[in-house]
mmCIF file with all atom_site columns, C-alpha atoms in Angstrom:
data_model
loop_
_atom_site.group_PDB
_atom_site.id
_atom_site.type_symbol
_atom_site.label_atom_id
_atom_site.label_alt_id
_atom_site.label_comp_id
_atom_site.label_asym_id
_atom_site.label_entity_id
_atom_site.label_seq_id
_atom_site.pdbx_PDB_ins_code
_atom_site.Cartn_x
_atom_site.Cartn_y
_atom_site.Cartn_z
_atom_site.occupancy
_atom_site.B_iso_or_equiv
_atom_site.pdbx_formal_charge
_atom_site.auth_seq_id
_atom_site.auth_comp_id
_atom_site.auth_asym_id
_atom_site.auth_atom_id
_atom_site.pdbx_PDB_model_num
ATOM 1   C CA . UNK A 1 1   ? 0.404  -0.639  -8.302  1.00 0.00 ? 1   UNK A CA 1
ATOM 2   C CA . UNK A 1 2   ? -3.303 -0.565  -7.605  1.00 0.00 ? 2   UNK A CA 1
ATOM 3   C CA . UNK A 1 3   ? -5.995 -1.449  -10.146 1.00 0.00 ? 3   UNK A CA 1
ATOM 4   C CA . UNK A 1 4   ? -9.292 -0.134  -8.815  1.00 0.00 ? 4   UNK A CA 1
ATOM 5   C CA . UNK A 1 5   ? -9.476 -1.539  -5.292  1.00 0.00 ? 5   UNK A CA 1
ATOM 6   C CA . UNK A 1 6   ? -7.185 -4.534  -5.878  1.00 0.00 ? 6   UNK A CA 1
ATOM 7   C CA . UNK A 1 7   ? -3.447 -4.490  -5.288  1.00 0.00 ? 7   UNK A CA 1
ATOM 8   C CA . UNK A 1 8   ? -1.607 -6.209  -8.136  1.00 0.00 ? 8   UNK A CA 1
ATOM 9   C CA . UNK A 1 9   ? 1.972  -7.402  -7.666  1.00 0.00 ? 9   UNK A CA 1
ATOM 10  C CA . UNK A 1 10  ? 3.459  -8.758  -10.918 1.00 0.00 ? 10  UNK A CA 1
ATOM 11  C CA . UNK A 1 11  ? 6.309  -11.215 -11.050 1.00 0.00 ? 11  UNK A CA 1
ATOM 12  C CA . UNK A 1 12  ? 9.735  -9.620  -11.226 1.00 0.00 ? 12  UNK A CA 1
ATOM 13  C CA . UNK A 1 13  ? 11.225 -10.845 -14.498 1.00 0.00 ? 13  UNK A CA 1
ATOM 14  C CA . UNK A 1 14  ? 14.906 -11.558 -15.054 1.00 0.00 ? 14  UNK A CA 1
ATOM 15  C CA . UNK A 1 15  ? 15.312 -8.477  -17.274 1.00 0.00 ? 15  UNK A CA 1
ATOM 16  C CA . UNK A 1 16  ? 13.647 -6.093  -14.837 1.00 0.00 ? 16  UNK A CA 1
ATOM 17  C CA . UNK A 1 17  ? 15.491 -7.662  -11.917 1.00 0.00 ? 17  UNK A CA 1
ATOM 18  C CA . UNK A 1 18  ? 18.805 -7.018  -13.684 1.00 0.00 ? 18  UNK A CA 1
ATOM 19  C CA . UNK A 1 19  ? 17.845 -3.398  -14.369 1.00 0.00 ? 19  UNK A CA 1
ATOM 20  C CA . UNK A 1 20  ? 16.697 -2.750  -10.790 1.00 0.00 ? 20  UNK A CA 1
ATOM 21  C CA . UNK A 1 21  ? 19.741 -4.419  -9.204  1.00 0.00 ? 21  UNK A CA 1
ATOM 22  C CA . UNK A 1 22  ? 22.037 -2.417  -11.504 1.00 0.00 ? 22  UNK A CA 1
ATOM 23  C CA . UNK A 1 23  ? 20.220 0.814   -10.616 1.00 0.00 ? 23  UNK A CA 1
ATOM 24  C CA . UNK A 1 24  ? 20.572 0.137   -6.883  1.00 0.00 ? 24  UNK A CA 1
ATOM 25  C CA . UNK A 1 25  ? 24.236 -0.880  -7.092  1.00 0.00 ? 25  UNK A CA 1
ATOM 26  C CA . UNK A 1 26  ? 25.085 2.132   -9.231  1.00 0.00 ? 26  UNK A CA 1
ATOM 27  C CA . UNK A 1 27  ? 23.258 4.412   -6.783  1.00 0.00 ? 27  UNK A CA 1
ATOM 28  C CA . UNK A 1 28  ? 25.342 3.020   -3.898  1.00 0.00 ? 28  UNK A CA 1
ATOM 29  C CA . UNK A 1 29  ? 28.610 3.380   -5.815  1.00 0.00 ? 29  UNK A CA 1
ATOM 30  C CA . UNK A 1 30  ? 27.793 6.950   -6.848  1.00 0.00 ? 30  UNK A CA 1
ATOM 31  C CA . UNK A 1 31  ? 26.785 7.848   -3.277  1.00 0.00 ? 31  UNK A CA 1
ATOM 32  C CA . UNK A 1 32  ? 30.044 6.491   -1.872  1.00 0.00 ? 32  UNK A CA 1
ATOM 33  C CA . UNK A 1 33  ? 32.105 8.259   -4.541  1.00 0.00 ? 33  UNK A CA 1
ATOM 34  C CA . UNK A 1 34  ? 30.373 11.550  -3.782  1.00 0.00 ? 34  UNK A CA 1
ATOM 35  C CA . UNK A 1 35  ? 30.964 11.244  -0.039  1.00 0.00 ? 35  UNK A CA 1
ATOM 36  C CA . UNK A 1 36  ? 34.622 10.324  -0.581  1.00 0.00 ? 36  UNK A CA 1
ATOM 37  C CA . UNK A 1 37  ? 35.218 13.496  -2.575  1.00 0.00 ? 37  UNK A CA 1
ATOM 38  C CA . UNK A 1 38  ? 34.895 12.104  -6.090  1.00 0.00 ? 38  UNK A CA 1
ATOM 39  C CA . UNK A 1 39  ? 31.923 12.255  -8.414  1.00 0.00 ? 39  UNK A CA 1
ATOM 40  C CA . UNK A 1 40  ? 31.631 9.353   -10.812 1.00 0.00 ? 40  UNK A CA 1
ATOM 41  C CA . UNK A 1 41  ? 28.284 10.646  -12.060 1.00 0.00 ? 41  UNK A CA 1
ATOM 42  C CA . UNK A 1 42  ? 30.073 13.225  -14.212 1.00 0.00 ? 42  UNK A CA 1
ATOM 43  C CA . UNK A 1 43  ? 31.485 10.342  -16.261 1.00 0.00 ? 43  UNK A CA 1
ATOM 44  C CA . UNK A 1 44  ? 28.252 8.349   -16.523 1.00 0.00 ? 44  UNK A CA 1
ATOM 45  C CA . UNK A 1 45  ? 25.565 11.035  -16.940 1.00 0.00 ? 45  UNK A CA 1
ATOM 46  C CA . UNK A 1 46  ? 25.028 12.309  -20.484 1.00 0.00 ? 46  UNK A CA 1
ATOM 47  C CA . UNK A 1 47  ? 26.807 15.629  -20.938 1.00 0.00 ? 47  UNK A CA 1
ATOM 48  C CA . UNK A 1 48  ? 26.868 17.276  -24.396 1.00 0.00 ? 48  UNK A CA 1
ATOM 49  C CA . UNK A 1 49  ? 30.376 18.566  -23.718 1.00 0.00 ? 49  UNK A CA 1
ATOM 50  C CA . UNK A 1 50  ? 31.808 15.180  -22.736 1.00 0.00 ? 50  UNK A CA 1
ATOM 51  C CA . UNK A 1 51  ? 29.782 13.268  -25.336 1.00 0.00 ? 51  UNK A CA 1
ATOM 52  C CA . UNK A 1 52  ? 31.249 15.265  -28.199 1.00 0.00 ? 52  UNK A CA 1
ATOM 53  C CA . UNK A 1 53  ? 34.688 14.917  -26.608 1.00 0.00 ? 53  UNK A CA 1
ATOM 54  C CA . UNK A 1 54  ? 34.445 11.179  -27.143 1.00 0.00 ? 54  UNK A CA 1
ATOM 55  C CA . UNK A 1 55  ? 32.499 9.845   -24.145 1.00 0.00 ? 55  UNK A CA 1
ATOM 56  C CA . UNK A 1 56  ? 29.976 8.184   -26.461 1.00 0.00 ? 56  UNK A CA 1
ATOM 57  C CA . UNK A 1 57  ? 29.247 5.430   -23.930 1.00 0.00 ? 57  UNK A CA 1
ATOM 58  C CA . UNK A 1 58  ? 27.242 7.988   -21.916 1.00 0.00 ? 58  UNK A CA 1
ATOM 59  C CA . UNK A 1 59  ? 24.364 7.482   -24.349 1.00 0.00 ? 59  UNK A CA 1
ATOM 60  C CA . UNK A 1 60  ? 23.779 4.124   -22.602 1.00 0.00 ? 60  UNK A CA 1
ATOM 61  C CA . UNK A 1 61  ? 25.043 4.756   -19.059 1.00 0.00 ? 61  UNK A CA 1
ATOM 62  C CA . UNK A 1 62  ? 23.004 7.862   -18.196 1.00 0.00 ? 62  UNK A CA 1
ATOM 63  C CA . UNK A 1 63  ? 19.808 5.990   -17.123 1.00 0.00 ? 63  UNK A CA 1
ATOM 64  C CA . UNK A 1 64  ? 21.778 4.437   -14.266 1.00 0.00 ? 64  UNK A CA 1
ATOM 65  C CA . UNK A 1 65  ? 22.788 7.795   -12.764 1.00 0.00 ? 65  UNK A CA 1
ATOM 66  C CA . UNK A 1 66  ? 20.170 8.218   -10.028 1.00 0.00 ? 66  UNK A CA 1
ATOM 67  C CA . UNK A 1 67  ? 21.275 10.553  -7.238  1.00 0.00 ? 67  UNK A CA 1
ATOM 68  C CA . UNK A 1 68  ? 18.071 10.821  -5.175  1.00 0.00 ? 68  UNK A CA 1
ATOM 69  C CA . UNK A 1 69  ? 16.755 7.883   -3.141  1.00 0.00 ? 69  UNK A CA 1
ATOM 70  C CA . UNK A 1 70  ? 13.059 8.726   -3.566  1.00 0.00 ? 70  UNK A CA 1
ATOM 71  C CA . UNK A 1 71  ? 13.453 9.048   -7.319  1.00 0.00 ? 71  UNK A CA 1
ATOM 72  C CA . UNK A 1 72  ? 15.334 5.742   -7.434  1.00 0.00 ? 72  UNK A CA 1
ATOM 73  C CA . UNK A 1 73  ? 12.589 3.931   -5.496  1.00 0.00 ? 73  UNK A CA 1
ATOM 74  C CA . UNK A 1 74  ? 9.839  5.399   -7.687  1.00 0.00 ? 74  UNK A CA 1
ATOM 75  C CA . UNK A 1 75  ? 11.685 4.461   -10.903 1.00 0.00 ? 75  UNK A CA 1
ATOM 76  C CA . UNK A 1 76  ? 12.338 0.915   -9.696  1.00 0.00 ? 76  UNK A CA 1
ATOM 77  C CA . UNK A 1 77  ? 8.656  0.442   -8.849  1.00 0.00 ? 77  UNK A CA 1
ATOM 78  C CA . UNK A 1 78  ? 7.614  1.692   -12.292 1.00 0.00 ? 78  UNK A CA 1
ATOM 79  C CA . UNK A 1 79  ? 10.064 -0.685  -13.983 1.00 0.00 ? 79  UNK A CA 1
ATOM 80  C CA . UNK A 1 80  ? 8.798  -3.571  -11.835 1.00 0.00 ? 80  UNK A CA 1
ATOM 81  C CA . UNK A 1 81  ? 5.052  -2.964  -12.076 1.00 0.00 ? 81  UNK A CA 1
ATOM 82  C CA . UNK A 1 82  ? 4.648  -1.308  -15.492 1.00 0.00 ? 82  UNK A CA 1
ATOM 83  C CA . UNK A 1 83  ? 7.628  -3.018  -17.102 1.00 0.00 ? 83  UNK A CA 1
ATOM 84  C CA . UNK A 1 84  ? 6.154  -6.437  -16.348 1.00 0.00 ? 84  UNK A CA 1
ATOM 85  C CA . UNK A 1 85  ? 3.106  -5.796  -18.534 1.00 0.00 ? 85  UNK A CA 1
ATOM 86  C CA . UNK A 1 86  ? 5.167  -4.224  -21.325 1.00 0.00 ? 86  UNK A CA 1
ATOM 87  C CA . UNK A 1 87  ? 7.592  -7.164  -21.330 1.00 0.00 ? 87  UNK A CA 1
ATOM 88  C CA . UNK A 1 88  ? 4.640  -9.555  -21.562 1.00 0.00 ? 88  UNK A CA 1
ATOM 89  C CA . UNK A 1 89  ? 3.359  -7.493  -24.491 1.00 0.00 ? 89  UNK A CA 1
ATOM 90  C CA . UNK A 1 90  ? 6.621  -7.322  -26.460 1.00 0.00 ? 90  UNK A CA 1
ATOM 91  C CA . UNK A 1 91  ? 8.331  -10.523 -25.339 1.00 0.00 ? 91  UNK A CA 1
ATOM 92  C CA . UNK A 1 92  ? 11.763 -10.563 -23.712 1.00 0.00 ? 92  UNK A CA 1
ATOM 93  C CA . UNK A 1 93  ? 13.783 -9.856  -26.866 1.00 0.00 ? 93  UNK A CA 1
ATOM 94  C CA . UNK A 1 94  ? 11.407 -7.132  -28.054 1.00 0.00 ? 94  UNK A CA 1
ATOM 95  C CA . UNK A 1 95  ? 11.324 -5.619  -24.570 1.00 0.00 ? 95  UNK A CA 1
ATOM 96  C CA . UNK A 1 96  ? 15.115 -5.372  -24.371 1.00 0.00 ? 96  UNK A CA 1
ATOM 97  C CA . UNK A 1 97  ? 15.244 -3.801  -27.831 1.00 0.00 ? 97  UNK A CA 1
ATOM 98  C CA . UNK A 1 98  ? 12.481 -1.392  -26.840 1.00 0.00 ? 98  UNK A CA 1
ATOM 99  C CA . UNK A 1 99  ? 14.429 -0.252  -23.774 1.00 0.00 ? 99  UNK A CA 1
ATOM 100 C CA . UNK A 1 100 ? 17.663 0.285   -25.709 1.00 0.00 ? 100 UNK A CA 1
ATOM 101 C CA . UNK A 1 101 ? 15.780 1.983   -28.562 1.00 0.00 ? 101 UNK A CA 1
ATOM 102 C CA . UNK A 1 102 ? 14.040 4.487   -26.279 1.00 0.00 ? 102 UNK A CA 1
ATOM 103 C CA . UNK A 1 103 ? 17.111 5.115   -24.111 1.00 0.00 ? 103 UNK A CA 1
ATOM 104 C CA . UNK A 1 104 ? 19.110 6.045   -27.204 1.00 0.00 ? 104 UNK A CA 1
ATOM 105 C CA . UNK A 1 105 ? 16.152 8.020   -28.571 1.00 0.00 ? 105 UNK A CA 1
ATOM 106 C CA . UNK A 1 106 ? 15.913 10.046  -25.369 1.00 0.00 ? 106 UNK A CA 1
ATOM 107 C CA . UNK A 1 107 ? 19.649 10.733  -25.476 1.00 0.00 ? 107 UNK A CA 1
ATOM 108 C CA . UNK A 1 108 ? 19.576 11.884  -29.089 1.00 0.00 ? 108 UNK A CA 1
ATOM 109 C CA . UNK A 1 109 ? 16.588 14.156  -28.462 1.00 0.00 ? 109 UNK A CA 1
ATOM 110 C CA . UNK A 1 110 ? 18.317 15.627  -25.392 1.00 0.00 ? 110 UNK A CA 1
ATOM 111 C CA . UNK A 1 111 ? 21.535 16.316  -27.322 1.00 0.00 ? 111 UNK A CA 1
ATOM 112 C CA . UNK A 1 112 ? 19.610 17.968  -30.171 1.00 0.00 ? 112 UNK A CA 1
ATOM 113 C CA . UNK A 1 113 ? 17.495 20.182  -27.901 1.00 0.00 ? 113 UNK A CA 1
ATOM 114 C CA . UNK A 1 114 ? 20.479 21.035  -25.693 1.00 0.00 ? 114 UNK A CA 1
ATOM 115 C CA . UNK A 1 115 ? 22.474 22.112  -28.725 1.00 0.00 ? 115 UNK A CA 1
ATOM 116 C CA . UNK A 1 116 ? 19.736 24.011  -30.572 1.00 0.00 ? 116 UNK A CA 1
ATOM 117 C CA . UNK A 1 117 ? 17.707 25.719  -27.851 1.00 0.00 ? 117 UNK A CA 1
ATOM 118 C CA . UNK A 1 118 ? 19.833 25.683  -24.685 1.00 0.00 ? 118 UNK A CA 1
ATOM 119 C CA . UNK A 1 119 ? 23.434 26.376  -23.742 1.00 0.00 ? 119 UNK A CA 1
ATOM 120 C CA . UNK A 1 120 ? 24.402 22.912  -24.816 1.00 0.00 ? 120 UNK A CA 1
ATOM 121 C CA . UNK A 1 121 ? 27.840 22.956  -23.286 1.00 0.00 ? 121 UNK A CA 1
ATOM 122 C CA . UNK A 1 122 ? 26.697 24.106  -19.856 1.00 0.00 ? 122 UNK A CA 1
ATOM 123 C CA . UNK A 1 123 ? 23.198 22.592  -19.546 1.00 0.00 ? 123 UNK A CA 1
ATOM 124 C CA . UNK A 1 124 ? 22.644 20.082  -16.749 1.00 0.00 ? 124 UNK A CA 1
ATOM 125 C CA . UNK A 1 125 ? 23.658 16.520  -17.691 1.00 0.00 ? 125 UNK A CA 1
ATOM 126 C CA . UNK A 1 126 ? 20.908 14.007  -18.392 1.00 0.00 ? 126 UNK A CA 1
ATOM 127 C CA . UNK A 1 127 ? 20.662 11.196  -15.884 1.00 0.00 ? 127 UNK A CA 1
ATOM 128 C CA . UNK A 1 128 ? 18.208 8.850   -14.240 1.00 0.00 ? 128 UNK A CA 1
ATOM 129 C CA . UNK A 1 129 ? 15.931 5.958   -15.112 1.00 0.00 ? 129 UNK A CA 1
ATOM 130 C CA . UNK A 1 130 ? 13.042 8.362   -15.719 1.00 0.00 ? 130 UNK A CA 1
ATOM 131 C CA . UNK A 1 131 ? 13.931 8.085   -19.412 1.00 0.00 ? 131 UNK A CA 1
ATOM 132 C CA . UNK A 1 132 ? 12.938 4.416   -19.219 1.00 0.00 ? 132 UNK A CA 1
ATOM 133 C CA . UNK A 1 133 ? 9.891  5.011   -17.032 1.00 0.00 ? 133 UNK A CA 1
ATOM 134 C CA . UNK A 1 134 ? 8.309  7.689   -19.232 1.00 0.00 ? 134 UNK A CA 1
ATOM 135 C CA . UNK A 1 135 ? 8.552  5.421   -22.274 1.00 0.00 ? 135 UNK A CA 1
ATOM 136 C CA . UNK A 1 136 ? 7.037  2.510   -20.351 1.00 0.00 ? 136 UNK A CA 1
ATOM 137 C CA . UNK A 1 137 ? 4.182  4.684   -19.082 1.00 0.00 ? 137 UNK A CA 1
ATOM 138 C CA . UNK A 1 138 ? 3.453  5.985   -22.566 1.00 0.00 ? 138 UNK A CA 1
ATOM 139 C CA . UNK A 1 139 ? 3.110  2.472   -23.996 1.00 0.00 ? 139 UNK A CA 1
ATOM 140 C CA . UNK A 1 140 ? 1.046  1.421   -20.990 1.00 0.00 ? 140 UNK A CA 1
ATOM 141 C CA . UNK A 1 141 ? -1.298 4.366   -21.431 1.00 0.00 ? 141 UNK A CA 1
ATOM 142 C CA . UNK A 1 142 ? -1.769 3.677   -25.138 1.00 0.00 ? 142 UNK A CA 1
ATOM 143 C CA . UNK A 1 143 ? -2.201 -0.091  -24.897 1.00 0.00 ? 143 UNK A CA 1
ATOM 144 C CA . UNK A 1 144 ? -4.127 -0.342  -21.616 1.00 0.00 ? 144 UNK A CA 1
ATOM 145 C CA . UNK A 1 145 ? -5.841 3.028   -21.945 1.00 0.00 ? 145 UNK A CA 1
ATOM 146 C CA . UNK A 1 146 ? -9.074 2.083   -20.154 1.00 0.00 ? 146 UNK A CA 1
ATOM 147 C CA . UNK A 1 147 ? -7.377 0.430   -17.189 1.00 0.00 ? 147 UNK A CA 1
ATOM 148 C CA . UNK A 1 148 ? -7.964 2.358   -13.976 1.00 0.00 ? 148 UNK A CA 1
ATOM 149 C CA . UNK A 1 149 ? -4.837 3.065   -11.972 1.00 0.00 ? 149 UNK A CA 1
ATOM 150 C CA . UNK A 1 150 ? -4.770 4.438   -8.439  1.00 0.00 ? 150 UNK A CA 1
ATOM 151 C CA . UNK A 1 151 ? -1.481 5.944   -7.401  1.00 0.00 ? 151 UNK A CA 1
ATOM 152 C CA . UNK A 1 152 ? -0.926 6.214   -3.653  1.00 0.00 ? 152 UNK A CA 1
ATOM 153 C CA . UNK A 1 153 ? -4.565 5.077   -3.252  1.00 0.00 ? 153 UNK A CA 1
ATOM 154 C CA . UNK A 1 154 ? -5.662 8.684   -3.876  1.00 0.00 ? 154 UNK A CA 1
ATOM 155 C CA . UNK A 1 155 ? -5.946 9.559   -7.564  1.00 0.00 ? 155 UNK A CA 1
ATOM 156 C CA . UNK A 1 156 ? -7.734 6.913   -9.654  1.00 0.00 ? 156 UNK A CA 1
ATOM 157 C CA . UNK A 1 157 ? -7.757 7.655   -13.368 1.00 0.00 ? 157 UNK A CA 1
ATOM 158 C CA . UNK A 1 158 ? -7.662 5.898   -16.711 1.00 0.00 ? 158 UNK A CA 1
ATOM 159 C CA . UNK A 1 159 ? -4.182 5.069   -17.925 1.00 0.00 ? 159 UNK A CA 1
ATOM 160 C CA . UNK A 1 160 ? -4.619 7.140   -21.093 1.00 0.00 ? 160 UNK A CA 1
ATOM 161 C CA . UNK A 1 161 ? -5.408 10.258  -19.046 1.00 0.00 ? 161 UNK A CA 1
ATOM 162 C CA . UNK A 1 162 ? -2.317 9.736   -16.929 1.00 0.00 ? 162 UNK A CA 1
ATOM 163 C CA . UNK A 1 163 ? -0.329 9.394   -20.146 1.00 0.00 ? 163 UNK A CA 1
ATOM 164 C CA . UNK A 1 164 ? -1.552 12.766  -21.468 1.00 0.00 ? 164 UNK A CA 1
ATOM 165 C CA . UNK A 1 165 ? -0.952 14.448  -18.092 1.00 0.00 ? 165 UNK A CA 1
ATOM 166 C CA . UNK A 1 166 ? 2.603  13.121  -18.142 1.00 0.00 ? 166 UNK A CA 1
ATOM 167 C CA . UNK A 1 167 ? 3.199  14.507  -21.630 1.00 0.00 ? 167 UNK A CA 1
ATOM 168 C CA . UNK A 1 168 ? 1.752  17.895  -20.640 1.00 0.00 ? 168 UNK A CA 1
ATOM 169 C CA . UNK A 1 169 ? 3.980  18.098  -17.561 1.00 0.00 ? 169 UNK A CA 1
ATOM 170 C CA . UNK A 1 170 ? 7.127  17.259  -19.525 1.00 0.00 ? 170 UNK A CA 1
ATOM 171 C CA . UNK A 1 171 ? 6.200  19.784  -22.216 1.00 0.00 ? 171 UNK A CA 1
ATOM 172 C CA . UNK A 1 172 ? 5.638  22.510  -19.616 1.00 0.00 ? 172 UNK A CA 1
ATOM 173 C CA . UNK A 1 173 ? 8.936  21.718  -17.886 1.00 0.00 ? 173 UNK A CA 1
ATOM 174 C CA . UNK A 1 174 ? 10.699 21.617  -21.238 1.00 0.00 ? 174 UNK A CA 1
ATOM 175 C CA . UNK A 1 175 ? 9.493  25.079  -22.190 1.00 0.00 ? 175 UNK A CA 1
ATOM 176 C CA . UNK A 1 176 ? 9.562  26.881  -18.856 1.00 0.00 ? 176 UNK A CA 1
ATOM 177 C CA . UNK A 1 177 ? 12.161 25.275  -16.578 1.00 0.00 ? 177 UNK A CA 1
ATOM 178 C CA . UNK A 1 178 ? 15.929 25.546  -16.316 1.00 0.00 ? 178 UNK A CA 1
ATOM 179 C CA . UNK A 1 179 ? 16.300 21.820  -16.972 1.00 0.00 ? 179 UNK A CA 1
ATOM 180 C CA . UNK A 1 180 ? 14.152 22.013  -20.068 1.00 0.00 ? 180 UNK A CA 1
ATOM 181 C CA . UNK A 1 181 ? 16.543 20.037  -22.265 1.00 0.00 ? 181 UNK A CA 1
ATOM 182 C CA . UNK A 1 182 ? 16.100 16.942  -20.093 1.00 0.00 ? 182 UNK A CA 1
ATOM 183 C CA . UNK A 1 183 ? 12.303 17.186  -20.179 1.00 0.00 ? 183 UNK A CA 1
ATOM 184 C CA . UNK A 1 184 ? 12.262 17.664  -23.936 1.00 0.00 ? 184 UNK A CA 1
ATOM 185 C CA . UNK A 1 185 ? 14.631 14.721  -24.189 1.00 0.00 ? 185 UNK A CA 1
ATOM 186 C CA . UNK A 1 186 ? 12.114 12.618  -22.262 1.00 0.00 ? 186 UNK A CA 1
ATOM 187 C CA . UNK A 1 187 ? 9.428  13.700  -24.718 1.00 0.00 ? 187 UNK A CA 1
ATOM 188 C CA . UNK A 1 188 ? 11.722 12.601  -27.525 1.00 0.00 ? 188 UNK A CA 1
ATOM 189 C CA . UNK A 1 189 ? 12.122 9.223   -25.840 1.00 0.00 ? 189 UNK A CA 1
ATOM 190 C CA . UNK A 1 190 ? 8.337  8.912   -25.594 1.00 0.00 ? 190 UNK A CA 1
ATOM 191 C CA . UNK A 1 191 ? 8.137  9.658   -29.318 1.00 0.00 ? 191 UNK A CA 1
ATOM 192 C CA . UNK A 1 192 ? 10.600 6.839   -29.978 1.00 0.00 ? 192 UNK A CA 1
ATOM 193 C CA . UNK A 1 193 ? 8.438  4.590   -27.780 1.00 0.00 ? 193 UNK A CA 1
ATOM 194 C CA . UNK A 1 194 ? 5.407  5.451   -29.911 1.00 0.00 ? 194 UNK A CA 1
ATOM 195 C CA . UNK A 1 195 ? 7.390  4.767   -33.094 1.00 0.00 ? 195 UNK A CA 1
ATOM 196 C CA . UNK A 1 196 ? 8.339  1.344   -31.748 1.00 0.00 ? 196 UNK A CA 1
ATOM 197 C CA . UNK A 1 197 ? 4.728  0.564   -30.867 1.00 0.00 ? 197 UNK A CA 1
ATOM 198 C CA . UNK A 1 198 ? 3.494  1.848   -34.231 1.00 0.00 ? 198 UNK A CA 1
ATOM 199 C CA . UNK A 1 199 ? 6.003  -0.148  -36.277 1.00 0.00 ? 199 UNK A CA 1
ATOM 200 C CA . UNK A 1 200 ? 6.506  -3.039  -33.896 1.00 0.00 ? 200 UNK A CA 1
ATOM 201 C CA . UNK A 1 201 ? 5.900  -5.611  -36.622 1.00 0.00 ? 201 UNK A CA 1
ATOM 202 C CA . UNK A 1 202 ? 8.750  -4.164  -38.686 1.00 0.00 ? 202 UNK A CA 1
ATOM 203 C CA . UNK A 1 203 ? 11.131 -4.206  -35.718 1.00 0.00 ? 203 UNK A CA 1
ATOM 204 C CA . UNK A 1 204 ? 10.093 -7.768  -34.784 1.00 0.00 ? 204 UNK A CA 1
ATOM 205 C CA . UNK A 1 205 ? 10.873 -8.864  -38.340 1.00 0.00 ? 205 UNK A CA 1
ATOM 206 C CA . UNK A 1 206 ? 14.505 -7.821  -37.927 1.00 0.00 ? 206 UNK A CA 1
ATOM 207 C CA . UNK A 1 207 ? 14.700 -9.243  -34.390 1.00 0.00 ? 207 UNK A CA 1
ATOM 208 C CA . UNK A 1 208 ? 13.706 -12.758 -35.466 1.00 0.00 ? 208 UNK A CA 1
#
């Protein structure tokens, strides 16, 4: 991550290290299973059909289903760089709760939108750590809104502007793309992230 003209490399915390290592290992296992003729992703990604058949665990396993290397690298960098500041903000226990809260929130929003507005039983399964990354970026944009970020050393902008651009993109994809249920699910996860930030004191009360 680049702040203005300075490159900032935060420390990789134990929580983020665990998430990143799990993402990489899962990616390797899924890649091997796909090459060998199987496809474990169909059991780990969140599918409305399988979820309502009893595969409830998918509500927590879907973020680890990353099938594209570039997407995996980008998500891991977001978790490392952005997640470090959010963990410092919430504390380790609050950060873990935040991640679980938004992952479940994204899943619930996806299932609702898939069932109400899409062919729920045949829509593409939800998978990937983007559900985590969008929630992290939303909090980052709201808390550190005036911080200037430069992605790929090309597009410097305030964090709050990037946050709104991200929301607009997900809304457009949700309304006008074939995978709209996933994008609307990500928006739902961002809403859960905002709820956590808004009522953080209440959540912290129950976490202590």
